[in-house]
Short mmCIF file of C-alpha atoms in Angstrom, two decimals:
data_model
loop_
_atom_site.label_atom_id
_atom_site.label_comp_id
_atom_site.label_asym_id
_atom_site.label_seq_id
_atom_site.Cartn_x
_atom_site.Cartn_y
_atom_site.Cartn_z
CA UNK P 1164 -113.54 -7.10 -164.69
CA UNK P 1165 -117.06 -6.86 -163.39
CA UNK P 1166 -119.26 -7.07 -166.45
CA UNK P 1167 -121.75 -4.59 -164.96
CA UNK P 1168 -119.27 -1.85 -165.83
CA UNK P 1169 -119.11 -1.53 -169.59
CA UNK P 1170 -116.19 0.27 -171.15
CA UNK P 1171 -116.87 2.01 -174.43
CA UNK P 1172 -114.59 3.60 -177.01
CA UNK P 1173 -116.36 6.28 -179.00
CA UNK P 1174 -114.70 9.47 -177.86
CA UNK P 1175 -111.03 8.56 -178.26
CA UNK P 1176 -111.43 6.29 -181.26
CA UNK P 1177 -109.71 7.60 -184.38
CA UNK P 1178 -112.23 8.13 -187.14
CA UNK P 1179 -112.27 9.58 -190.63
CA UNK P 1180 -114.04 12.74 -189.52
CA UNK P 1181 -113.77 14.33 -192.96
CA UNK P 1182 -115.74 11.51 -194.49
CA UNK P 1183 -118.42 12.02 -191.81
CA UNK P 1184 -118.53 15.76 -192.50
CA UNK P 1185 -118.62 15.29 -196.27
CA UNK P 1186 -121.60 13.00 -195.87
CA UNK P 1187 -123.32 15.31 -193.34
CA UNK P 1188 -122.86 18.44 -195.45
CA UNK P 1189 -124.94 16.76 -198.16
CA UNK P 1190 -127.82 16.18 -195.76
CA UNK P 1191 -130.40 18.74 -194.72
CA UNK P 1192 -130.15 20.56 -191.40
CA UNK P 1193 -133.28 18.82 -190.17
CA UNK P 1194 -131.92 15.38 -190.99
CA UNK P 1195 -128.77 16.00 -188.95
CA UNK P 1196 -130.73 17.41 -186.02
CA UNK P 1197 -133.30 14.61 -186.07
CA UNK P 1198 -130.53 12.05 -185.71
CA UNK P 1199 -129.15 13.87 -182.68
CA UNK P 1200 -132.62 14.17 -181.13
CA UNK P 1201 -133.33 10.54 -181.87
CA UNK P 1202 -130.07 9.40 -180.25
CA UNK P 1203 -131.15 10.88 -176.92
CA UNK P 1204 -127.82 12.69 -176.50
CA UNK P 1205 -127.86 15.09 -173.58
CA UNK P 1206 -125.22 17.70 -172.81
CA UNK P 1207 -122.10 16.20 -171.26
CA UNK P 1208 -121.00 19.26 -169.29
CA UNK P 1209 -123.28 18.41 -166.39
CA UNK P 1210 -126.60 20.16 -166.98
CA UNK P 1211 -127.79 17.53 -169.45
CA UNK P 1212 -129.96 19.56 -171.81
CA UNK P 1213 -131.00 17.54 -174.91
CA UNK P 1214 -128.42 18.47 -177.54
CA UNK P 1215 -130.65 17.94 -180.57
CA UNK P 1216 -133.28 20.32 -179.18
CA UNK P 1217 -130.65 22.96 -178.50
CA UNK P 1218 -129.49 22.73 -182.11
CA UNK P 1219 -133.07 22.85 -183.35
CA UNK P 1220 -133.83 26.02 -181.37
CA UNK P 1221 -130.72 27.70 -182.79
CA UNK P 1222 -131.56 26.54 -186.30
CA UNK P 1223 -135.11 27.91 -186.07
CA UNK P 1224 -133.89 31.42 -185.25
CA UNK P 1225 -133.70 33.89 -188.11
CA UNK P 1226 -130.48 35.86 -187.94
CA UNK P 1227 -127.69 37.27 -190.09
CA UNK P 1228 -125.06 35.78 -187.85
CA UNK P 1229 -125.14 32.71 -185.64
CA UNK P 1230 -122.40 31.19 -183.54
CA UNK P 1231 -121.24 27.83 -182.29
CA UNK P 1232 -119.33 27.75 -179.03
CA UNK P 1233 -117.34 24.86 -177.64
CA UNK P 1234 -117.29 25.20 -173.87
CA UNK P 1235 -113.80 24.13 -172.83
CA UNK P 1236 -113.87 26.02 -169.55
CA UNK P 1237 -113.61 22.77 -167.63
CA UNK P 1238 -113.35 24.02 -164.08
CA UNK P 1239 -115.41 21.62 -162.01
CA UNK P 1240 -113.12 20.11 -159.38
CA UNK P 1241 -112.57 16.45 -160.22
CA UNK P 1242 -113.14 16.90 -163.96
CA UNK P 1243 -110.28 16.69 -166.41
CA UNK P 1244 -111.76 14.79 -169.35
CA UNK P 1245 -112.13 17.77 -171.72
CA UNK P 1246 -108.42 18.47 -171.49
CA UNK P 1247 -107.73 14.87 -172.43
CA UNK P 1248 -110.20 15.00 -175.34
CA UNK P 1249 -108.68 18.23 -176.64
CA UNK P 1250 -105.22 16.71 -176.33
CA UNK P 1251 -105.95 13.34 -177.92
CA UNK P 1252 -108.66 14.01 -180.51
CA UNK P 1253 -108.80 17.77 -181.19
CA UNK P 1254 -109.85 17.17 -184.81
CA UNK P 1255 -113.00 15.39 -183.68
CA UNK P 1256 -113.95 18.36 -181.51
CA UNK P 1257 -113.44 20.76 -184.41
CA UNK P 1258 -115.43 18.48 -186.71
CA UNK P 1259 -118.23 18.39 -184.13
CA UNK P 1260 -118.27 22.18 -184.17
CA UNK P 1261 -118.48 22.28 -187.96
CA UNK P 1262 -121.31 19.75 -187.85
CA UNK P 1263 -123.15 21.95 -185.36
CA UNK P 1264 -122.45 24.92 -187.63
CA UNK P 1265 -124.03 23.12 -190.57
CA UNK P 1266 -127.03 22.00 -188.52
CA UNK P 1267 -127.75 25.40 -186.97
CA UNK P 1268 -126.68 27.63 -189.85
CA UNK P 1269 -123.66 29.19 -188.18
CA UNK P 1270 -120.42 29.95 -190.00
CA UNK P 1271 -118.35 30.99 -187.02
CA UNK P 1272 -117.24 28.98 -184.03
CA UNK P 1273 -115.37 29.75 -180.84
CA UNK P 1274 -113.55 27.53 -178.39
CA UNK P 1275 -113.52 29.10 -174.93
CA UNK P 1276 -110.50 27.48 -173.32
CA UNK P 1277 -109.85 27.94 -169.62
CA UNK P 1278 -106.68 29.86 -168.82
CA UNK P 1279 -105.33 26.92 -166.84
CA UNK P 1280 -105.12 24.98 -170.15
CA UNK P 1281 -103.16 27.66 -172.03
CA UNK P 1282 -100.43 25.11 -172.70
CA UNK P 1283 -102.85 23.49 -175.18
CA UNK P 1284 -103.01 26.65 -177.32
CA UNK P 1285 -100.13 26.01 -179.76
CA UNK P 1286 -101.30 22.50 -180.66
CA UNK P 1287 -104.95 23.56 -180.88
CA UNK P 1288 -104.12 26.50 -183.13
CA UNK P 1289 -102.23 24.28 -185.54
CA UNK P 1290 -105.11 21.76 -185.53
CA UNK P 1291 -107.49 24.60 -186.38
CA UNK P 1292 -105.27 25.81 -189.22
CA UNK P 1293 -105.17 22.33 -190.73
CA UNK P 1294 -108.91 21.93 -190.23
CA UNK P 1295 -109.67 25.22 -192.02
CA UNK P 1296 -107.77 23.95 -195.06
CA UNK P 1297 -109.69 20.70 -194.99
CA UNK P 1298 -113.02 22.55 -194.80
CA UNK P 1299 -112.01 24.62 -197.82
CA UNK P 1300 -111.57 21.42 -199.77
CA UNK P 1301 -115.05 20.36 -198.72
CA UNK P 1302 -116.29 23.78 -199.79
CA UNK P 1303 -117.78 24.54 -196.41
CA UNK P 1304 -117.54 28.02 -194.95
CA UNK P 1305 -116.80 27.77 -191.23
CA UNK P 1306 -114.15 29.56 -189.17
CA UNK P 1307 -113.02 28.61 -185.68
CA UNK P 1308 -111.35 30.96 -183.19
CA UNK P 1309 -110.07 30.43 -179.66
CA UNK P 1310 -110.78 32.70 -176.70
CA UNK P 1311 -108.94 32.14 -173.45
CA UNK P 1312 -110.30 32.37 -169.96
CA UNK P 1313 -108.34 33.82 -167.07
CA UNK P 1314 -109.12 31.71 -164.05
CA UNK P 1315 -112.80 32.03 -163.18
CA UNK P 1316 -114.86 28.91 -162.47
CA UNK P 1317 -118.18 30.68 -163.03
CA UNK P 1318 -117.26 31.31 -166.68
CA UNK P 1319 -118.13 27.67 -167.33
CA UNK P 1320 -121.75 28.80 -166.94
CA UNK P 1321 -122.81 29.42 -170.52
CA UNK P 1322 -124.02 33.01 -170.23
CA UNK P 1323 -121.11 34.02 -167.98
CA UNK P 1324 -118.85 32.52 -170.62
CA UNK P 1325 -120.41 34.72 -173.29
CA UNK P 1326 -120.06 37.80 -171.10
CA UNK P 1327 -116.38 36.93 -170.72
CA UNK P 1328 -116.04 36.44 -174.49
CA UNK P 1329 -117.53 39.90 -174.92
CA UNK P 1330 -114.78 41.35 -172.73
CA UNK P 1331 -116.79 41.79 -169.57
CA UNK P 1332 -116.84 40.42 -166.05
CA UNK P 1333 -117.96 36.81 -166.18
CA UNK P 1334 -121.30 37.38 -164.49
CA UNK P 1335 -124.18 35.10 -165.54
CA UNK P 1336 -127.09 36.68 -167.38
CA UNK P 1337 -130.75 36.34 -166.65
CA UNK P 1338 -132.45 33.56 -168.60
CA UNK P 1339 -134.53 33.82 -170.76
CA UNK P 1340 -133.48 34.80 -173.31
CA UNK P 1341 -131.55 31.58 -173.73
CA UNK P 1342 -128.34 31.54 -175.78
CA UNK P 1343 -130.09 29.85 -178.71
CA UNK P 1344 -132.13 33.07 -179.06
CA UNK P 1345 -129.62 35.69 -177.90
CA UNK P 1346 -126.17 34.40 -177.06
CA UNK P 1347 -122.76 35.74 -178.02
CA UNK P 1348 -123.13 39.40 -179.09
CA UNK P 1349 -126.89 38.92 -178.87
CA UNK P 1350 -126.93 36.44 -181.76
CA UNK P 1351 -128.37 32.91 -181.72
CA UNK P 1352 -125.66 30.67 -180.31
CA UNK P 1353 -125.47 26.98 -179.63
CA UNK P 1354 -122.98 26.31 -176.89
CA UNK P 1355 -121.92 22.74 -176.23
CA UNK P 1356 -119.46 20.93 -174.02
CA UNK P 1357 -116.32 19.49 -175.67
CA UNK P 1358 -117.46 15.91 -175.14
CA UNK P 1359 -120.98 16.58 -176.45
CA UNK P 1360 -119.59 17.81 -179.77
CA UNK P 1361 -117.54 14.64 -180.21
CA UNK P 1362 -120.57 12.45 -179.43
CA UNK P 1363 -122.61 14.43 -181.97
CA UNK P 1364 -119.96 13.67 -184.59
CA UNK P 1365 -120.01 9.98 -183.67
CA UNK P 1366 -123.80 9.92 -183.95
CA UNK P 1367 -123.56 11.52 -187.39
CA UNK P 1368 -121.04 8.83 -188.29
CA UNK P 1369 -122.87 5.76 -187.07
CA UNK P 1370 -126.51 6.85 -186.89
CA UNK P 1371 -128.49 7.26 -183.70
CA UNK P 1372 -129.31 3.59 -183.06
CA UNK P 1373 -126.00 2.37 -181.71
CA UNK P 1374 -125.80 5.25 -179.24
CA UNK P 1375 -129.43 4.91 -178.21
CA UNK P 1376 -129.03 1.21 -177.46
CA UNK P 1377 -126.49 1.97 -174.77
CA UNK P 1378 -127.36 3.24 -171.30
CA UNK P 1379 -130.87 3.64 -169.93
CA UNK P 1380 -134.10 5.37 -170.96
CA UNK P 1381 -133.11 8.66 -169.31
CA UNK P 1382 -129.39 8.38 -169.86
CA UNK P 1383 -128.59 7.20 -173.35
CA UNK P 1384 -125.13 6.32 -174.50
CA UNK P 1385 -121.81 6.51 -172.78
CA UNK P 1386 -119.92 9.18 -170.91
CA UNK P 1387 -116.32 9.99 -170.15
CA UNK P 1388 -115.63 9.78 -166.42
CA UNK P 1389 -112.81 11.47 -164.58
CA UNK P 1390 -111.88 9.24 -161.65
CA UNK P 1391 -109.78 10.64 -158.81
CA UNK P 1392 -109.22 10.55 -155.07
CA UNK P 1393 -108.60 7.34 -153.13
CA UNK P 1394 -108.46 4.95 -156.04
CA UNK P 1395 -105.70 2.79 -157.49
CA UNK P 1396 -107.08 3.52 -160.97
CA UNK P 1397 -107.22 7.32 -161.19
CA UNK P 1398 -107.73 8.47 -164.75
CA UNK P 1399 -110.20 8.77 -167.59
CA UNK P 1400 -112.69 6.09 -168.62
CA UNK P 1401 -115.52 6.07 -171.10
CA UNK P 1402 -118.33 4.00 -169.58
CA UNK P 1403 -121.90 3.15 -170.47
CA UNK P 1404 -124.32 5.27 -168.43
CA UNK P 1405 -126.77 3.94 -165.89
CA UNK P 1406 -124.50 1.74 -163.75
CA UNK P 1407 -125.00 1.57 -160.01
CA UNK P 1408 -122.52 3.31 -157.75
CA UNK P 1409 -121.82 -0.01 -156.08
CA UNK P 1410 -120.59 -1.49 -159.36
CA UNK P 1411 -118.54 1.60 -159.95
CA UNK P 1412 -116.90 1.41 -156.52
CA UNK P 1413 -116.23 -2.30 -156.92
CA UNK P 1414 -114.30 -1.48 -160.07
CA UNK P 1415 -112.52 1.70 -159.01
CA UNK P 1416 -112.48 1.74 -155.19
CA UNK P 1417 -109.51 0.85 -153.01
CA UNK P 1418 -111.58 -1.56 -150.90
CA UNK P 1419 -112.18 1.02 -148.19
CA UNK P 1420 -114.37 3.59 -149.97
CA UNK P 1421 -116.60 5.40 -147.50
CA UNK P 1422 -118.06 8.04 -149.81
CA UNK P 1423 -118.08 9.14 -153.42
CA UNK P 1424 -118.61 12.69 -154.59
CA UNK P 1425 -120.51 12.47 -157.87
CA UNK P 1426 -120.46 15.51 -160.15
CA UNK P 1427 -117.62 17.52 -158.63
CA UNK P 1428 -117.81 20.23 -156.02
CA UNK P 1429 -121.32 21.15 -157.17
CA UNK P 1430 -122.45 17.50 -157.06
CA UNK P 1431 -123.60 15.13 -154.36
CA UNK P 1432 -121.73 13.12 -151.77
CA UNK P 1433 -123.02 9.56 -151.47
CA UNK P 1434 -122.20 7.48 -148.39
CA UNK P 1435 -121.37 3.77 -148.52
CA UNK P 1436 -124.81 2.70 -147.23
CA UNK P 1437 -126.42 4.21 -150.36
CA UNK P 1438 -124.01 2.84 -152.98
CA UNK P 1439 -126.35 0.04 -154.02
CA UNK P 1440 -129.44 2.09 -154.87
CA UNK P 1441 -127.58 5.04 -156.41
CA UNK P 1442 -127.65 5.14 -160.20
CA UNK P 1443 -125.10 7.20 -162.09
CA UNK P 1444 -127.12 8.99 -164.74
CA UNK P 1445 -129.82 11.57 -165.23
CA UNK P 1446 -132.42 9.44 -163.43
CA UNK P 1447 -130.13 9.12 -160.42
CA UNK P 1448 -127.22 11.42 -159.79
CA UNK P 1449 -126.06 13.15 -162.97
CA UNK P 1450 -122.45 14.09 -163.45
CA UNK P 1451 -120.28 16.03 -165.81
CA UNK P 1452 -117.93 13.13 -165.27
CA UNK P 1453 -116.30 13.91 -161.95
CA UNK P 1454 -116.08 10.92 -159.60
CA UNK P 1455 -114.06 11.51 -156.43
CA UNK P 1456 -113.57 8.59 -154.10
CA UNK P 1457 -112.84 9.01 -150.41
CA UNK P 1458 -111.70 6.21 -148.10
CA UNK P 1459 -112.19 5.90 -144.36
CA UNK P 1460 -108.97 7.79 -143.53
CA UNK P 1461 -110.48 11.04 -144.86
CA UNK P 1462 -112.16 13.66 -142.70
CA UNK P 1463 -115.44 14.69 -144.31
CA UNK P 1464 -115.17 17.99 -142.47
CA UNK P 1465 -111.97 18.81 -144.35
CA UNK P 1466 -113.54 17.78 -147.63
CA UNK P 1467 -116.66 19.90 -147.08
CA UNK P 1468 -114.46 22.76 -145.92
CA UNK P 1469 -112.50 22.55 -149.19
CA UNK P 1470 -115.67 22.55 -151.29
CA UNK P 1471 -117.12 25.54 -149.49
CA UNK P 1472 -113.86 27.46 -149.65
CA UNK P 1473 -113.90 26.81 -153.38
CA UNK P 1474 -117.42 28.20 -153.79
CA UNK P 1475 -116.80 31.12 -151.50
CA UNK P 1476 -113.87 32.16 -153.73
CA UNK P 1477 -115.51 31.38 -157.05
CA UNK P 1478 -118.93 32.92 -156.44
CA UNK P 1479 -119.08 35.88 -158.82
CA UNK P 1480 -120.73 37.99 -156.13
CA UNK P 1481 -123.47 39.31 -158.37
CA UNK P 1482 -126.46 37.92 -156.47
CA UNK P 1483 -126.79 38.01 -152.70
CA UNK P 1484 -128.02 34.47 -151.93
CA UNK P 1485 -124.91 32.98 -153.48
CA UNK P 1486 -122.37 35.60 -152.38
CA UNK P 1487 -123.47 35.71 -148.74
CA UNK P 1488 -124.71 32.13 -148.62
CA UNK P 1489 -121.38 30.61 -149.63
CA UNK P 1490 -119.57 32.73 -147.03
CA UNK P 1491 -121.99 31.85 -144.26
CA UNK P 1492 -121.98 28.11 -144.97
CA UNK P 1493 -118.18 28.11 -144.75
CA UNK P 1494 -118.07 30.26 -141.62
CA UNK P 1495 -120.91 28.24 -140.12
CA UNK P 1496 -119.32 24.81 -140.28
CA UNK P 1497 -116.08 26.23 -138.88
CA UNK P 1498 -118.00 27.79 -135.97
CA UNK P 1499 -119.80 24.51 -135.24
CA UNK P 1500 -116.53 22.57 -135.40
CA UNK P 1501 -114.91 24.93 -132.90
CA UNK P 1502 -117.91 24.83 -130.57
CA UNK P 1503 -118.65 28.53 -131.04
CA UNK P 1504 -122.08 27.57 -132.40
CA UNK P 1505 -124.21 24.61 -131.21
CA UNK P 1506 -124.74 21.59 -133.52
CA UNK P 1507 -128.32 22.78 -134.12
CA UNK P 1508 -126.81 25.69 -136.06
CA UNK P 1509 -126.33 23.21 -138.90
CA UNK P 1510 -130.12 23.09 -139.25
CA UNK P 1511 -130.19 26.87 -139.62
CA UNK P 1512 -127.53 26.60 -142.29
CA UNK P 1513 -129.57 23.97 -144.12
CA UNK P 1514 -132.47 26.42 -144.21
CA UNK P 1515 -130.14 29.01 -145.66
CA UNK P 1516 -129.02 26.51 -148.27
CA UNK P 1517 -132.66 26.06 -149.33
CA UNK P 1518 -132.84 29.80 -149.92
CA UNK P 1519 -129.67 29.64 -151.98
CA UNK P 1520 -131.11 26.88 -154.14
CA UNK P 1521 -134.29 28.84 -154.75
CA UNK P 1522 -133.01 32.35 -155.11
CA UNK P 1523 -129.56 32.17 -156.69
CA UNK P 1524 -129.32 33.39 -160.23
CA UNK P 1525 -127.20 30.66 -161.78
CA UNK P 1526 -126.11 27.07 -161.32
CA UNK P 1527 -123.22 27.99 -159.05
CA UNK P 1528 -125.31 29.31 -156.19
CA UNK P 1529 -128.06 26.78 -156.83
CA UNK P 1530 -125.69 23.84 -156.58
CA UNK P 1531 -123.20 25.00 -153.93
CA UNK P 1532 -125.65 23.63 -151.29
CA UNK P 1533 -125.46 20.12 -152.84
CA UNK P 1534 -122.19 18.99 -151.24
CA UNK P 1535 -123.16 20.84 -148.06
CA UNK P 1536 -126.50 19.09 -147.59
CA UNK P 1537 -125.36 15.67 -148.71
CA UNK P 1538 -122.31 15.71 -146.42
CA UNK P 1539 -124.26 17.10 -143.44
CA UNK P 1540 -127.01 14.52 -143.93
CA UNK P 1541 -124.60 11.60 -144.24
CA UNK P 1542 -121.74 12.61 -141.98
CA UNK P 1543 -123.20 15.04 -139.45
CA UNK P 1544 -121.10 13.65 -136.61
CA UNK P 1545 -117.87 14.31 -138.51
CA UNK P 1546 -118.80 17.94 -138.95
CA UNK P 1547 -119.68 18.45 -135.28
CA UNK P 1548 -116.93 16.48 -133.49
CA UNK Y 475 -94.92 56.93 -175.15
CA UNK Y 476 -93.83 54.45 -172.48
CA UNK Y 477 -93.12 50.78 -173.10
CA UNK Y 478 -96.46 49.68 -171.65
CA UNK Y 479 -98.41 52.24 -173.64
CA UNK Y 480 -96.71 51.05 -176.79
CA UNK Y 481 -97.55 47.45 -175.98
CA UNK Y 482 -101.19 48.36 -175.40
CA UNK Y 483 -101.35 50.32 -178.64
CA UNK Y 484 -99.94 47.41 -180.63
CA UNK Y 485 -102.30 44.92 -179.00
CA UNK Y 486 -105.31 47.14 -179.66
CA UNK Y 487 -104.27 47.46 -183.29
CA UNK Y 488 -103.95 43.70 -183.54
CA UNK Y 489 -107.14 42.69 -181.70
CA UNK Y 490 -109.31 45.62 -182.74
CA UNK Y 491 -110.99 48.37 -180.77
CA UNK Y 492 -114.17 46.54 -179.87
CA UNK Y 493 -115.15 45.60 -176.34
CA UNK Y 494 -114.59 41.92 -177.21
CA UNK Y 495 -110.90 42.73 -177.55
CA UNK Y 496 -110.55 43.70 -173.90
CA UNK Y 497 -109.77 40.22 -172.58
CA UNK Y 498 -107.11 39.36 -175.17
CA UNK Y 499 -105.46 42.75 -174.64
CA UNK Y 500 -105.46 42.35 -170.85
CA UNK Y 501 -104.09 38.82 -171.25
CA UNK Y 502 -101.30 40.02 -173.54
CA UNK Y 503 -100.26 42.73 -171.07
CA UNK Y 504 -100.23 40.23 -168.20
CA UNK Y 505 -98.17 37.82 -170.30
CA UNK Y 506 -95.55 40.45 -170.97
CA UNK Y 507 -95.60 42.56 -167.78
CA UNK Y 508 -96.72 39.83 -165.32
CA UNK Y 509 -99.41 42.18 -163.95
CA UNK Y 510 -101.72 45.06 -164.86
CA UNK Y 511 -100.37 48.38 -163.67
CA UNK Y 512 -102.53 51.44 -163.31
CA UNK Y 513 -100.66 52.87 -166.26
CA UNK Y 514 -101.53 49.86 -168.41
CA UNK Y 515 -105.21 49.96 -167.45
CA UNK Y 516 -105.45 53.69 -168.19
CA UNK Y 517 -103.82 53.11 -171.57
CA UNK Y 518 -106.21 50.25 -172.41
CA UNK Y 519 -109.22 52.34 -171.43
CA UNK Y 520 -108.02 55.13 -173.69
CA UNK Y 521 -107.45 52.84 -176.67
CA UNK Y 522 -110.83 51.10 -176.38
CA UNK Y 523 -112.63 54.31 -175.39
CA UNK Y 524 -114.15 52.89 -172.19
CA UNK Y 525 -113.73 54.00 -168.60
CA UNK Y 526 -110.69 52.91 -166.60
CA UNK Y 527 -113.03 51.72 -163.86
CA UNK Y 528 -114.58 49.37 -166.40
CA UNK Y 529 -111.16 47.99 -167.32
CA UNK Y 530 -110.23 47.53 -163.67
CA UNK Y 531 -113.66 46.05 -162.91
CA UNK Y 532 -113.19 43.45 -165.61
CA UNK Y 533 -109.56 42.67 -164.79
CA UNK Y 534 -110.18 42.29 -161.06
CA UNK Y 535 -112.87 39.68 -161.76
CA UNK Y 536 -110.30 37.21 -163.08
CA UNK Y 537 -107.82 35.40 -160.86
CA UNK Y 538 -105.10 35.32 -163.51
CA UNK Y 539 -105.23 39.08 -164.08
CA UNK Y 540 -103.14 40.38 -161.23
CA UNK Y 541 -103.32 44.05 -160.47
CA UNK Y 542 -100.30 43.94 -158.20
CA UNK Y 543 -96.72 43.24 -159.33
CA UNK Y 544 -95.81 39.57 -159.70
CA UNK Y 545 -92.57 37.76 -160.34
CA UNK Y 546 -91.25 36.69 -163.70
CA UNK Y 547 -92.34 33.13 -162.93
CA UNK Y 548 -95.73 32.75 -161.31
CA UNK Y 549 -96.13 29.48 -159.44
CA UNK Y 550 -99.72 28.41 -158.82
CA UNK Y 551 -100.15 25.33 -156.65
CA UNK Y 552 -103.57 23.70 -156.91
CA UNK Y 553 -105.31 23.69 -153.53
CA UNK Y 554 -108.59 21.97 -154.39
CA UNK Y 555 -109.75 18.74 -152.75
CA UNK Y 556 -107.77 15.92 -154.38
CA UNK Y 557 -104.53 17.91 -154.55
CA UNK Y 558 -105.10 18.77 -150.89
CA UNK Y 559 -105.66 15.08 -150.08
CA UNK Y 560 -102.50 14.10 -151.97
CA UNK Y 561 -100.22 16.51 -150.17
CA UNK Y 562 -100.17 20.01 -151.67
CA UNK Y 563 -99.40 21.45 -148.21
CA UNK Y 564 -96.03 19.68 -148.18
CA UNK Y 565 -95.28 20.98 -151.66
CA UNK Y 566 -96.07 24.55 -150.64
CA UNK Y 567 -93.93 24.27 -147.49
CA UNK Y 568 -91.00 22.99 -149.52
CA UNK Y 569 -91.40 25.83 -152.02
CA UNK Y 570 -91.63 28.40 -149.23
CA UNK Y 571 -88.39 27.04 -147.74
CA UNK Y 572 -86.58 27.05 -151.06
CA UNK Y 573 -87.74 30.48 -152.20
CA UNK Y 574 -87.65 31.92 -148.66
CA UNK Y 575 -91.02 33.60 -149.12
CA UNK Y 576 -94.53 32.98 -147.83
CA UNK Y 577 -97.51 31.95 -149.91
CA UNK Y 578 -98.80 35.00 -151.79
CA UNK Y 579 -95.42 36.75 -151.88
CA UNK Y 580 -92.83 37.49 -154.54
CA UNK Y 581 -89.09 36.95 -154.14
CA UNK Y 582 -87.13 40.21 -153.67
CA UNK Y 583 -85.30 39.65 -156.97
CA UNK Y 584 -88.67 39.46 -158.73
CA UNK Y 585 -88.06 35.98 -160.13
CA UNK Y 586 -90.87 34.03 -158.47
CA UNK Y 587 -94.34 34.56 -157.04
CA UNK Y 588 -95.84 31.72 -155.04
CA UNK Y 589 -99.63 31.46 -155.19
CA UNK Y 590 -102.41 28.94 -154.72
CA UNK Y 591 -105.10 28.33 -157.33
CA UNK Y 592 -108.43 26.58 -157.44
CA UNK Y 593 -108.75 23.29 -159.35
CA UNK Y 594 -106.28 23.18 -162.25
CA UNK Y 595 -107.86 20.08 -163.79
CA UNK Y 596 -105.26 17.42 -162.91
CA UNK Y 597 -107.14 15.71 -160.06
CA UNK Y 598 -105.88 12.24 -161.06
CA UNK Y 599 -102.27 13.42 -160.94
CA UNK Y 600 -102.17 15.69 -157.91
CA UNK Y 601 -100.55 17.56 -156.39
CA UNK Y 602 -100.00 19.78 -159.38
CA UNK Y 603 -98.65 23.25 -160.04
CA UNK Y 604 -98.52 25.65 -162.95
CA UNK Y 605 -95.41 27.74 -163.53
CA UNK Y 606 -96.64 30.39 -165.95
CA UNK Y 607 -98.37 28.17 -168.56
CA UNK Y 608 -96.34 25.01 -167.89
CA UNK Y 609 -97.92 22.16 -165.92
CA UNK Y 610 -96.10 19.98 -163.40
CA UNK Y 611 -98.25 17.09 -162.18
CA UNK Y 612 -97.60 14.32 -159.63
CA UNK Y 613 -95.40 16.48 -157.41
CA UNK Y 614 -93.58 15.56 -154.26
CA UNK Y 615 -92.00 18.25 -152.08
CA UNK Y 616 -88.64 17.12 -153.44
CA UNK Y 617 -89.59 17.10 -157.13
CA UNK Y 618 -91.19 20.54 -156.77
CA UNK Y 619 -87.92 21.93 -155.39
CA UNK Y 620 -85.93 20.29 -158.21
CA UNK Y 621 -88.21 21.97 -160.78
CA UNK Y 622 -87.67 25.35 -159.14
CA UNK Y 623 -83.93 24.81 -159.14
CA UNK Y 624 -84.04 24.22 -162.88
CA UNK Y 625 -85.79 27.56 -163.31
CA UNK Y 626 -83.19 29.19 -161.07
CA UNK Y 627 -80.35 27.85 -163.23
CA UNK Y 628 -81.99 29.00 -166.45
CA UNK Y 629 -81.87 32.67 -165.66
#
């Protein structure tokens, strides 16, 4: 194996999570949060907000009721790591939630599980039951519930998720207020990705130093990657952050990789000529873990078409730039391909995509132009001819 | 009281009459009836004391909350990028041939509906389909047909 790719085993490692919790419950809220801040852990769902700060904001709010939410609405195409984490180490996720509950002063937690993963419900519910008994023995008051999604990608957006939990259409809210101030039912809520919660537990277990020593200045620690597409090694890998895309492709490619989509449908497509200088991490191209490899047999038009069809269907329709923009990008590339519109129409569409980035309300509309622009810029000829 | 109204009443009792209960109640009705009829939505609105338009507005937002009748077994074949690359079109064709229906339709006996879905989260093992809540990864046209035949034998 190329030693530039470093495999890590923090997430799936079996640990005595009760011992970690017992120790953490004796510490102050600030001590727990400081460790998380110090570790440099940033959210693993894709957006990368510093986890310790999020917990601190929630802790600083005065409220009768606070909530912890585990965002298991893993809908980004190319991402399947949260399902694997919830299957293999559900107890660590629950323990991470309890830790967050202790740190922020919340006694209720929710897992929002996407409807596509309903088959996980029976095993998760029995894990929760067992975990509640264990917490009783530790004398810690924290209850976890599960809410199911029903097939809406946008509900992975944290405020849309809370709307959905409240029994409404999953339409993103205006921010501010941020969820740490007014989240679920208007109460302070810290919402974290499945993987983030497990890392938080591991940081509580081992202290911040070990985690901080891995990765780079902007991207501390490791990350679970979901590798798919044209690769002989499709699957899930926990790797140290900050590697170059070239090293990644050397490890996972099939020898003929022409492009890699980093960060799922809402991420960026990187062409072979840029593999060397592209860093996988927050200083380069961040990812919630999705790495899709494409070899030279693939038509980039078809791939872009698939991405845009996805966004066109999953846009919640609430704000115009996203609703109309996604439709027009999709229609536009089809018109150019068929010769109904001239190639210069792509430039018009790129202007439209700038508007979408600026004016869309949530991450969906702001990031739908990412695959569009990166594929047009790198593979313009494949879109036209 | 009809069967659906009774179901709604029970679910509302169980989940509570707050707005937060709407999703679990809708999901329970879909699980049992395979879709949300007008009758069901009116009953839910009445129980939770909200407008029927609000119930329909919420339900119609979510892909898995069908407001038109579906079969007993709902097949959802993932259509997103990697599953497309790995041959979901062949799987769908084979299923259409076996069930003798087109994508989006339900068999006349009401046993199967054949639908497409956006990313189901099995990109490393595509093509994949869900039948109700069960997952079937790494499909070939042939294996997909064999799975359907098992369902046919069951009932």
